[in-house]
Short mmCIF file of C-alpha atoms and ligand atoms in Angstrom, two decimals:
data_model
loop_
_atom_site.label_atom_id
_atom_site.label_comp_id
_atom_site.label_asym_id
_atom_site.label_seq_id
_atom_site.Cartn_x
_atom_site.Cartn_y
_atom_site.Cartn_z
CA MET A 3 28.99 64.78 -108.89
CA LYS A 4 32.26 63.01 -108.83
CA PRO A 5 33.03 60.13 -110.69
CA SER A 6 33.59 56.94 -109.14
CA LEU A 7 33.10 53.25 -110.30
CA PRO A 8 32.13 51.20 -107.15
CA SER A 9 31.61 48.13 -108.09
CA ARG A 10 34.40 47.38 -110.42
CA PRO A 11 37.45 45.42 -109.71
CA PRO A 12 40.04 47.40 -107.94
CA GLY A 13 42.05 48.34 -110.67
CA PHE A 14 39.26 50.49 -112.98
CA VAL A 15 39.04 53.58 -110.45
CA TYR A 16 38.70 57.80 -109.35
CA LYS A 17 41.34 59.38 -108.00
CA SER A 18 41.48 63.09 -107.70
CA ASN A 19 38.20 62.64 -111.02
CA LYS A 20 40.78 60.80 -113.52
CA LEU A 21 40.28 57.26 -114.19
CA HIS A 22 43.31 55.01 -113.20
CA VAL A 23 44.22 51.88 -114.62
CA GLU A 24 45.59 50.71 -111.31
CA LYS A 25 47.75 53.62 -110.75
CA ILE A 26 48.62 54.75 -114.16
CA ALA A 27 45.64 57.29 -115.59
CA ALA A 28 44.60 56.85 -118.23
CA SER A 29 44.61 59.59 -120.31
CA ASP A 30 48.90 59.53 -119.91
CA LEU A 31 48.44 55.47 -121.28
CA ALA A 32 46.36 56.85 -123.49
CA ARG A 33 49.22 59.01 -124.91
CA ARG A 34 51.85 57.87 -124.19
CA PHE A 35 51.09 54.16 -126.16
CA GLY A 36 47.77 55.89 -128.53
CA THR A 37 43.66 55.55 -129.18
CA PRO A 38 42.12 52.81 -128.75
CA LEU A 39 44.04 50.71 -126.57
CA TYR A 40 43.42 47.45 -124.53
CA THR A 41 44.01 48.17 -120.70
CA TYR A 42 44.17 45.15 -118.24
CA SER A 43 45.07 44.74 -114.94
CA ALA A 44 47.18 42.62 -113.76
CA THR A 45 46.42 42.73 -109.89
CA THR A 46 42.55 42.36 -111.00
CA ILE A 47 43.40 38.28 -113.02
CA ARG A 48 45.49 37.64 -110.82
CA GLU A 49 42.43 38.17 -108.18
CA ARG A 50 40.04 36.47 -110.79
CA PHE A 51 42.00 33.71 -111.32
CA ASP A 52 42.56 33.21 -107.36
CA ILE A 53 39.03 33.35 -105.65
CA PHE A 54 37.85 31.36 -109.53
CA ASN A 55 39.44 28.17 -107.89
CA ARG A 56 39.58 29.13 -103.37
CA ALA A 57 35.60 28.54 -104.76
CA PHE A 58 36.80 25.17 -105.86
CA GLY A 59 39.02 24.89 -101.72
CA LYS A 60 39.91 21.01 -101.50
CA VAL A 61 37.69 19.29 -104.53
CA PRO A 62 41.22 17.73 -107.20
CA HIS A 63 40.56 20.42 -110.28
CA THR A 64 42.43 22.31 -112.51
CA ILE A 65 41.50 25.14 -114.31
CA CYS A 66 42.02 25.39 -117.92
CA TYR A 67 41.85 29.05 -118.92
CA SER A 68 39.50 29.61 -122.66
CA VAL A 69 42.06 30.96 -124.71
CA LYS A 70 39.81 32.80 -127.10
CA ALA A 71 38.79 35.09 -124.50
CA ASN A 72 42.06 36.86 -124.42
CA SER A 73 45.38 34.99 -126.12
CA ASN A 74 48.19 37.66 -125.50
CA LEU A 75 50.70 35.79 -125.37
CA THR A 76 51.43 37.93 -121.65
CA ILE A 77 48.83 37.18 -119.88
CA LEU A 78 49.08 33.34 -121.17
CA LYS A 79 51.96 33.43 -118.72
CA MET A 80 50.76 35.28 -116.02
CA LEU A 81 47.63 32.85 -116.13
CA VAL A 82 50.44 29.57 -116.22
CA LYS A 83 53.12 31.16 -113.25
CA LEU A 84 49.15 30.60 -111.40
CA GLY A 85 49.25 26.64 -111.93
CA SER A 86 46.72 27.46 -114.67
CA GLY A 87 45.92 24.99 -117.10
CA PHE A 88 44.05 25.44 -120.91
CA ASP A 89 41.13 25.73 -123.00
CA VAL A 90 42.55 24.98 -126.85
CA VAL A 91 39.86 25.05 -129.24
CA SER A 92 42.73 25.84 -132.63
CA GLY A 93 45.96 24.34 -133.50
CA GLY A 94 47.01 28.20 -133.15
CA GLU A 95 45.89 28.65 -130.02
CA LEU A 96 48.03 24.80 -128.79
CA GLU A 97 51.02 27.08 -130.72
CA ARG A 98 50.46 29.95 -127.67
CA VAL A 99 50.83 27.76 -124.34
CA LEU A 100 53.49 26.14 -126.16
CA VAL A 101 55.62 28.55 -126.69
CA VAL A 102 54.70 30.14 -123.64
CA ASP A 103 55.53 26.73 -122.05
CA LYS A 104 56.28 23.52 -123.49
CA LYS A 105 55.27 21.26 -120.22
CA ALA A 106 51.79 23.69 -120.29
CA ALA A 107 50.43 20.51 -122.48
CA LYS A 108 50.10 18.55 -119.99
CA LYS A 109 47.44 20.14 -118.59
CA VAL A 110 45.25 21.41 -122.22
CA VAL A 111 42.15 20.12 -123.28
CA PHE A 112 41.21 20.63 -127.18
CA SER A 113 38.13 21.95 -128.07
CA GLY A 114 35.83 22.49 -131.67
CA VAL A 115 34.19 20.62 -134.11
CA GLY A 116 36.18 20.75 -137.26
CA LYS A 117 39.34 19.55 -135.11
CA THR A 118 42.18 19.08 -138.85
CA ALA A 119 45.19 16.29 -138.83
CA PRO A 120 47.21 18.57 -138.21
CA GLU A 121 45.67 20.09 -135.41
CA MET A 122 45.60 16.33 -134.36
CA ASP A 123 48.94 15.72 -134.17
CA LEU A 124 50.56 18.30 -132.87
CA ALA A 125 48.70 17.91 -130.28
CA ILE A 126 49.38 14.12 -129.51
CA LYS A 127 53.09 14.43 -130.30
CA SER A 128 52.71 17.31 -127.46
CA ASP A 129 51.08 14.82 -125.33
CA ILE A 130 47.55 16.99 -123.53
CA LEU A 131 45.84 16.04 -120.93
CA LEU A 132 42.69 15.28 -123.41
CA PHE A 133 40.63 15.49 -126.66
CA ASN A 134 37.00 16.85 -126.36
CA ILE A 135 35.60 14.11 -129.46
CA GLU A 136 32.31 15.90 -130.36
CA SER A 137 31.92 13.56 -133.35
CA GLU A 138 31.82 10.01 -134.91
CA SER A 139 33.78 10.77 -137.57
CA GLU A 140 36.04 13.39 -135.60
CA LEU A 141 36.66 9.67 -132.77
CA GLU A 142 38.04 8.24 -136.17
CA LEU A 143 39.94 10.08 -137.23
CA LEU A 144 41.97 10.54 -134.50
CA ALA A 145 42.49 6.94 -134.20
CA SER A 146 44.04 6.87 -137.41
CA ARG A 147 46.44 10.00 -136.37
CA ALA A 148 46.99 8.24 -132.96
CA SER A 149 47.75 4.82 -134.15
CA LYS A 150 50.07 6.63 -137.26
CA LEU A 151 52.20 7.98 -134.40
CA ARG A 152 51.99 5.61 -132.23
CA LYS A 153 50.78 7.62 -128.83
CA LYS A 154 47.26 6.01 -127.29
CA PRO A 155 46.71 9.62 -126.56
CA ARG A 156 43.14 10.28 -123.30
CA ILE A 157 39.78 11.44 -124.22
CA ALA A 158 36.21 11.96 -123.18
CA PHE A 159 32.81 13.34 -125.33
CA ARG A 160 32.12 16.38 -124.47
CA VAL A 161 28.25 15.27 -124.75
CA ASN A 162 25.06 17.93 -125.80
CA PRO A 163 22.99 17.72 -121.99
CA ASP A 164 20.28 19.24 -123.62
CA VAL A 165 19.86 21.56 -120.77
CA PRO A 166 18.70 25.46 -122.02
CA ALA A 167 20.22 27.69 -120.27
CA GLU A 168 19.36 32.15 -119.88
CA THR A 169 21.44 32.93 -123.05
CA HIS A 170 22.11 35.18 -126.04
CA PRO A 171 21.49 32.41 -128.79
CA TYR A 172 24.51 32.71 -130.62
CA ILE A 173 26.35 31.36 -127.31
CA SER A 174 24.30 28.90 -126.49
CA THR A 175 25.35 25.56 -126.79
CA GLY A 176 24.51 23.09 -124.59
CA LEU A 177 20.93 21.88 -126.46
CA ARG A 178 19.98 18.98 -129.21
CA GLU A 179 20.18 21.45 -131.87
CA HIS A 180 23.08 23.04 -131.19
CA LYS A 181 25.92 22.05 -133.58
CA PHE A 182 28.27 21.44 -130.44
CA GLY A 183 28.81 17.72 -129.02
CA VAL A 184 27.61 14.32 -129.24
CA PRO A 185 23.44 13.31 -127.82
CA ILE A 186 24.01 12.26 -124.38
CA THR A 187 22.08 9.87 -125.62
CA ASP A 188 24.31 8.20 -127.89
CA ALA A 189 27.82 8.77 -125.43
CA ALA A 190 28.04 4.44 -124.05
CA LEU A 191 27.25 3.55 -128.26
CA LEU A 192 30.46 6.51 -128.72
CA TYR A 193 32.74 5.39 -125.49
CA ALA A 194 32.33 1.82 -126.23
CA GLN A 195 33.79 2.02 -129.77
CA ALA A 196 36.42 4.68 -128.51
CA ALA A 197 37.33 1.66 -125.80
CA SER A 198 37.13 -1.09 -128.97
CA THR A 199 40.37 1.20 -130.53
CA GLU A 200 43.23 0.04 -129.69
CA TRP A 201 44.19 3.89 -129.68
CA LEU A 202 42.23 5.79 -127.93
CA GLU A 203 42.48 6.16 -124.12
CA PRO A 204 38.98 7.29 -122.73
CA ALA A 205 39.49 8.53 -119.32
CA GLY A 206 36.57 12.28 -119.04
CA VAL A 207 33.39 13.27 -120.23
CA SER A 208 33.40 16.85 -120.37
CA VAL A 209 30.51 19.84 -120.72
CA HIS A 210 29.78 22.96 -122.06
CA ILE A 211 26.59 24.74 -121.92
CA GLY A 212 27.39 27.88 -124.06
CA SER A 213 28.77 30.96 -122.17
CA GLN A 214 27.66 34.10 -120.52
CA ILE A 215 25.13 32.58 -118.46
CA THR A 216 23.72 34.07 -114.81
CA ASP A 217 21.90 31.71 -113.80
CA VAL A 218 23.45 28.58 -112.43
CA ALA A 219 20.78 26.64 -111.80
CA PRO A 220 21.68 25.23 -115.72
CA PHE A 221 24.87 23.76 -114.24
CA ASN A 222 22.97 22.35 -112.15
CA ALA A 223 21.13 20.25 -114.01
CA THR A 224 23.97 19.70 -117.01
CA MET A 225 26.41 18.40 -113.94
CA GLU A 226 23.16 16.24 -112.58
CA ARG A 227 23.42 14.29 -116.39
CA VAL A 228 26.51 14.38 -116.27
CA ALA A 229 27.21 12.32 -112.99
CA ASP A 230 24.94 10.20 -114.09
CA LEU A 231 27.14 9.33 -117.66
CA VAL A 232 29.96 8.41 -115.68
CA ARG A 233 28.03 5.34 -113.10
CA GLY A 234 26.98 3.95 -116.36
CA LEU A 235 30.07 4.34 -117.92
CA ARG A 236 32.05 3.07 -115.23
CA ALA A 237 29.11 0.06 -114.96
CA GLN A 238 31.14 -0.50 -118.25
CA GLY A 239 33.80 -0.46 -117.14
CA HIS A 240 35.31 2.78 -118.74
CA ASN A 241 37.90 4.72 -116.34
CA ILE A 242 36.37 7.34 -116.07
CA ARG A 243 38.97 9.49 -113.87
CA LEU A 244 37.54 13.40 -115.82
CA ILE A 245 35.27 15.68 -115.46
CA ASP A 246 35.17 18.04 -118.05
CA GLY A 247 32.20 21.14 -117.04
CA GLY A 248 33.13 23.98 -119.75
CA GLY A 249 33.63 26.93 -118.71
CA GLY A 250 30.27 29.40 -119.18
CA LEU A 251 30.07 31.84 -116.07
CA GLY A 252 28.43 35.36 -116.96
CA ILE A 253 29.21 38.60 -115.30
CA ALA A 254 27.54 41.16 -115.09
CA TYR A 255 28.62 43.55 -117.82
CA ARG A 256 24.94 46.36 -116.85
CA ASP A 257 23.99 47.63 -114.31
CA GLY A 258 26.04 45.03 -112.50
CA ASP A 259 28.42 44.09 -110.37
CA THR A 260 32.29 43.09 -111.39
CA SER A 261 34.09 43.56 -108.35
CA LEU A 262 35.98 41.08 -106.61
CA LYS A 263 33.35 40.82 -104.25
CA ALA A 264 31.27 40.50 -106.41
CA PHE A 265 32.87 38.10 -108.03
CA GLU A 266 33.46 35.82 -104.93
CA ALA A 267 29.94 35.25 -103.48
CA SER A 268 28.93 34.29 -107.68
CA ALA A 269 32.28 31.94 -107.26
CA LYS A 270 31.13 30.14 -104.83
CA ASN A 271 27.47 30.29 -106.19
CA TYR A 272 29.32 28.05 -109.17
CA SER A 273 30.97 25.63 -107.12
CA ALA A 274 27.65 24.92 -104.79
CA ALA A 275 26.50 24.61 -108.10
CA LEU A 276 28.07 21.88 -110.00
CA LEU A 277 29.97 20.00 -107.33
CA PRO A 278 27.51 17.93 -105.63
CA PRO A 279 25.89 16.10 -108.33
CA LEU A 280 29.87 14.98 -108.29
CA ASN A 281 30.55 14.70 -104.55
CA SER A 282 30.23 10.66 -104.19
CA LEU A 283 31.89 10.14 -107.73
CA GLY A 284 36.06 10.44 -106.45
CA ILE A 285 36.86 12.33 -110.27
CA HIS A 286 39.21 14.82 -110.88
CA LEU A 287 37.10 18.32 -112.35
CA LEU A 288 38.39 20.09 -114.93
CA LEU A 289 36.57 23.95 -115.21
CA GLU A 290 37.23 26.15 -118.50
CA PRO A 291 36.90 29.23 -117.69
CA GLY A 292 37.23 32.52 -119.78
CA ARG A 293 34.98 35.83 -118.98
CA ALA A 294 35.09 35.00 -115.97
CA ILE A 295 38.59 35.17 -115.03
CA ILE A 296 39.23 38.40 -117.50
CA GLY A 297 36.67 39.98 -119.02
CA PRO A 298 36.17 42.84 -116.20
CA ALA A 299 40.46 43.05 -115.52
CA GLY A 300 40.17 45.32 -119.72
CA ALA A 301 38.99 48.24 -120.83
CA LEU A 302 39.88 49.68 -124.16
CA LEU A 303 39.85 53.27 -124.44
CA THR A 304 39.24 55.60 -127.32
CA ARG A 305 38.54 59.11 -128.36
CA VAL A 306 35.94 60.90 -129.19
CA VAL A 307 36.97 62.50 -133.32
CA TYR A 308 33.44 63.89 -133.41
CA SER A 309 30.65 64.17 -132.02
CA LYS A 310 26.85 65.71 -134.35
CA LYS A 311 23.57 65.83 -134.37
CA ASN A 312 21.56 64.09 -136.78
CA GLY A 313 17.56 65.52 -136.67
CA ARG A 314 16.99 64.24 -132.98
CA LYS A 315 19.97 61.68 -132.89
CA THR A 316 23.88 62.95 -130.93
CA PHE A 317 26.27 60.82 -132.21
CA VAL A 318 30.00 60.42 -130.33
CA ILE A 319 32.20 58.80 -133.17
CA VAL A 320 35.25 57.94 -131.33
CA ASP A 321 38.14 55.60 -133.05
CA ALA A 322 37.58 52.63 -131.76
CA GLY A 323 35.41 50.28 -134.21
CA MET A 324 33.35 47.08 -134.69
CA ASN A 325 36.41 45.55 -135.59
CA ASP A 326 38.54 46.02 -132.03
CA LEU A 327 35.70 45.76 -130.29
CA ILE A 328 32.47 42.86 -132.00
CA ARG A 329 30.39 42.15 -129.22
CA PRO A 330 27.90 45.68 -129.81
CA ALA A 331 27.91 44.41 -133.13
CA LEU A 332 27.50 40.89 -133.05
CA TYR A 333 25.57 40.92 -129.86
CA GLY A 334 24.14 43.69 -129.27
CA ALA A 335 26.01 42.58 -125.91
CA TYR A 336 26.01 46.22 -123.76
CA HIS A 337 28.97 46.87 -122.52
CA GLU A 338 29.32 50.32 -119.28
CA ILE A 339 31.36 53.65 -120.32
CA VAL A 340 33.25 56.10 -118.97
CA ALA A 341 34.19 58.82 -119.41
CA ALA A 342 38.26 59.22 -118.35
CA GLU A 343 38.72 62.59 -117.41
CA PRO A 344 34.31 63.38 -116.35
CA ARG A 345 33.39 67.58 -117.40
CA GLY A 346 30.63 67.10 -114.54
CA THR A 347 28.03 70.05 -117.32
CA GLY A 348 25.05 67.10 -117.04
CA ALA A 349 24.18 64.00 -119.25
CA GLU A 350 23.04 63.60 -122.50
CA THR A 351 21.97 60.50 -124.10
CA VAL A 352 23.59 60.32 -127.51
CA ASP A 353 24.66 57.17 -129.39
CA VAL A 354 28.68 55.80 -129.53
CA VAL A 355 29.52 55.00 -132.54
CA GLY A 356 33.43 54.09 -134.26
CA PRO A 357 34.02 54.89 -138.16
CA VAL A 358 33.64 51.82 -140.47
CA CYS A 359 30.98 51.81 -142.28
CA GLU A 360 28.52 49.34 -141.20
CA THR A 361 26.01 50.55 -138.68
CA GLY A 362 26.43 47.50 -136.49
CA ASP A 363 29.37 49.35 -136.33
CA PHE A 364 27.93 51.09 -132.86
CA PHE A 365 29.00 50.79 -128.70
CA ALA A 366 26.25 51.85 -127.36
CA ARG A 367 22.22 53.26 -128.18
CA ASP A 368 20.19 55.84 -126.92
CA ARG A 369 22.80 56.08 -123.17
CA GLU A 370 22.82 58.79 -121.09
CA LEU A 371 25.93 59.91 -120.76
CA THR A 372 28.52 62.60 -118.82
CA HIS A 373 28.42 65.74 -121.70
CA LEU A 374 31.88 64.55 -124.06
CA GLU A 375 33.66 67.06 -126.35
CA GLU A 376 35.77 65.64 -129.39
CA GLY A 377 38.83 64.86 -127.83
CA ASP A 378 37.54 63.87 -124.37
CA LEU A 379 38.59 60.17 -123.75
CA VAL A 380 36.44 57.78 -122.84
CA ALA A 381 36.53 53.80 -121.44
CA ILE A 382 34.59 50.79 -122.47
CA LEU A 383 34.64 49.03 -119.60
CA ASP A 384 34.96 44.80 -118.58
CA ALA A 385 37.07 44.52 -122.56
CA GLY A 386 39.34 42.10 -120.83
CA ALA A 387 37.25 38.50 -122.88
CA TYR A 388 36.56 38.06 -126.59
CA GLY A 389 37.47 42.08 -127.22
CA MET A 390 40.83 41.66 -128.66
CA SER A 391 40.64 38.00 -129.32
CA GLN A 392 37.79 38.79 -131.82
CA THR A 393 39.22 42.19 -134.02
CA SER A 394 39.60 42.11 -136.85
CA ASN A 395 41.08 44.52 -139.75
CA TYR A 396 37.93 45.86 -141.88
CA ASN A 397 38.84 48.46 -143.68
CA THR A 398 42.23 47.76 -143.29
CA ARG A 399 42.08 48.88 -139.75
CA PRO A 400 45.77 48.09 -137.14
CA ARG A 401 44.96 45.62 -134.35
CA PRO A 402 44.80 47.95 -131.01
CA ALA A 403 47.88 47.89 -129.70
CA GLU A 404 47.59 46.12 -125.85
CA VAL A 405 49.34 47.01 -122.29
CA LEU A 406 49.21 45.32 -118.91
CA VAL A 407 49.84 47.28 -116.03
CA GLU A 408 50.90 46.70 -112.49
CA GLY A 409 50.74 49.32 -110.25
CA SER A 410 53.17 52.19 -111.75
CA ARG A 411 54.04 50.02 -114.45
CA ALA A 412 52.71 49.43 -117.78
CA LYS A 413 53.86 47.47 -120.31
CA VAL A 414 53.58 46.15 -124.26
CA VAL A 415 52.14 43.26 -124.03
CA ARG A 416 50.71 43.37 -127.90
CA ARG A 417 52.41 46.66 -130.07
CA ARG A 418 50.10 48.80 -132.37
CA GLU A 419 49.82 46.68 -135.30
CA THR A 420 50.68 49.47 -138.67
CA ILE A 421 49.59 49.49 -141.75
CA LYS A 422 52.03 47.55 -143.25
CA ASP A 423 51.97 45.07 -141.28
CA LEU A 424 48.09 44.71 -142.92
CA LEU A 425 49.32 44.91 -146.82
CA GLY A 426 53.28 42.27 -146.27
CA PRO A 427 51.24 39.38 -146.85
CA GLU A 428 49.13 40.45 -150.20
CA ARG A 429 52.94 41.55 -151.94
C1 PLP B 21 34.27 29.76 -125.46
C2 PLP B 21 34.53 28.51 -124.49
C3 PLP B 21 34.91 29.03 -122.94
C4 PLP B 21 35.07 29.69 -122.13
O1 PLP B 21 33.63 30.92 -122.54
P1 PLP B 21 33.22 31.41 -121.38
O2 PLP B 21 32.28 31.93 -121.77
O3 PLP B 21 34.38 32.56 -121.10
O4 PLP B 21 33.95 30.92 -119.09
C5 PLP B 21 35.05 26.87 -123.02
N1 PLP B 21 34.55 25.76 -122.87
C6 PLP B 21 34.54 26.05 -124.29
C7 PLP B 21 34.67 24.67 -124.94
C8 PLP B 21 34.33 27.02 -124.77
O5 PLP B 21 33.84 26.43 -126.47
#
């Protein structure tokens, strides 16, 4: 049987039995740059951004890519060129955007429940598009920072619509019991309070109900509630021009289809859920996709170090660990794993695990995979989102390098860390 990846983006394909990232064999990338190695397909990033953008057609909108999904500077720069804005959740992420392009600040929204005064100051001075405020205390602090700087930032409250969404409990955010946002029922009072301070300009309403959501019905229910709120706020005299619909559109990690064609359908389905409630409001829509843009555009290449049998179980031990890709350990997440050069000698049921000293350090459990031998290269697919951005140095392991591939060109967009990099701050 010839290996193929019919349902993957064109950036990851088999040619003559070898996995390629665009036009370069994965095995060549591994030889040149070492493993573990994050590889991204530039074409896939661009195509997915365009598909998502097109799904909202002529509706006035701005995509504010969620920087936390993958915050590599070169990728952010690509997105700037495509016209993207950014959703940041820390001062550090804002600094990344500013380093890439100072002018991009005008399309930045700042989310997060714990913004500190220095983070607010940086964002106020940068004149970002919108602060998404998540509590009354934050409102007070932002007003006091703004008055000190004699600037009037635009604000929205991130409202919690109390809409359940089917996803992992760690990444569901839209229920009353979650730490995020303010109860939608408290919103009218909070907007009145914001408007009464001379230093804040209520300009929008924000929501974000969670991540990796594949059923679009909760997005529709959320927008119905937000639209009602906007009508109410306008009746009270607030000039609400922006609705920030958040991110959260999921991808098919398992048995699914992450081809561009499937994404086109999914993005259209998503916009068809979001848009009808906003029909007659004449607002400018902000969208904060992360995973849907970058997830399927990346793969983590890793080499088999050992394979061993413990009783009835076979373990394939690879040179990437949970510090390099934590999603399976953190969320029990599923990632497709394929051999870069399949031997075609039958399938085996194995656990694919890393070298880190934790039982949770696994990439697949009881997975049927093509036979792998020590030294073989495998690719963990759909690892572009929340992969590199969630890495750590646990076990004093340097972070992997990142390589961006476009056609037959490969560029190191982050060099591999060294042990010296790790020890530096302690010397
Ligand atoms: C994480 C996050 C996003 C992006 O979520 P995806 O599931 O990657 O699309 C968008 N907005 C906010 C506020 C977030 O916290």
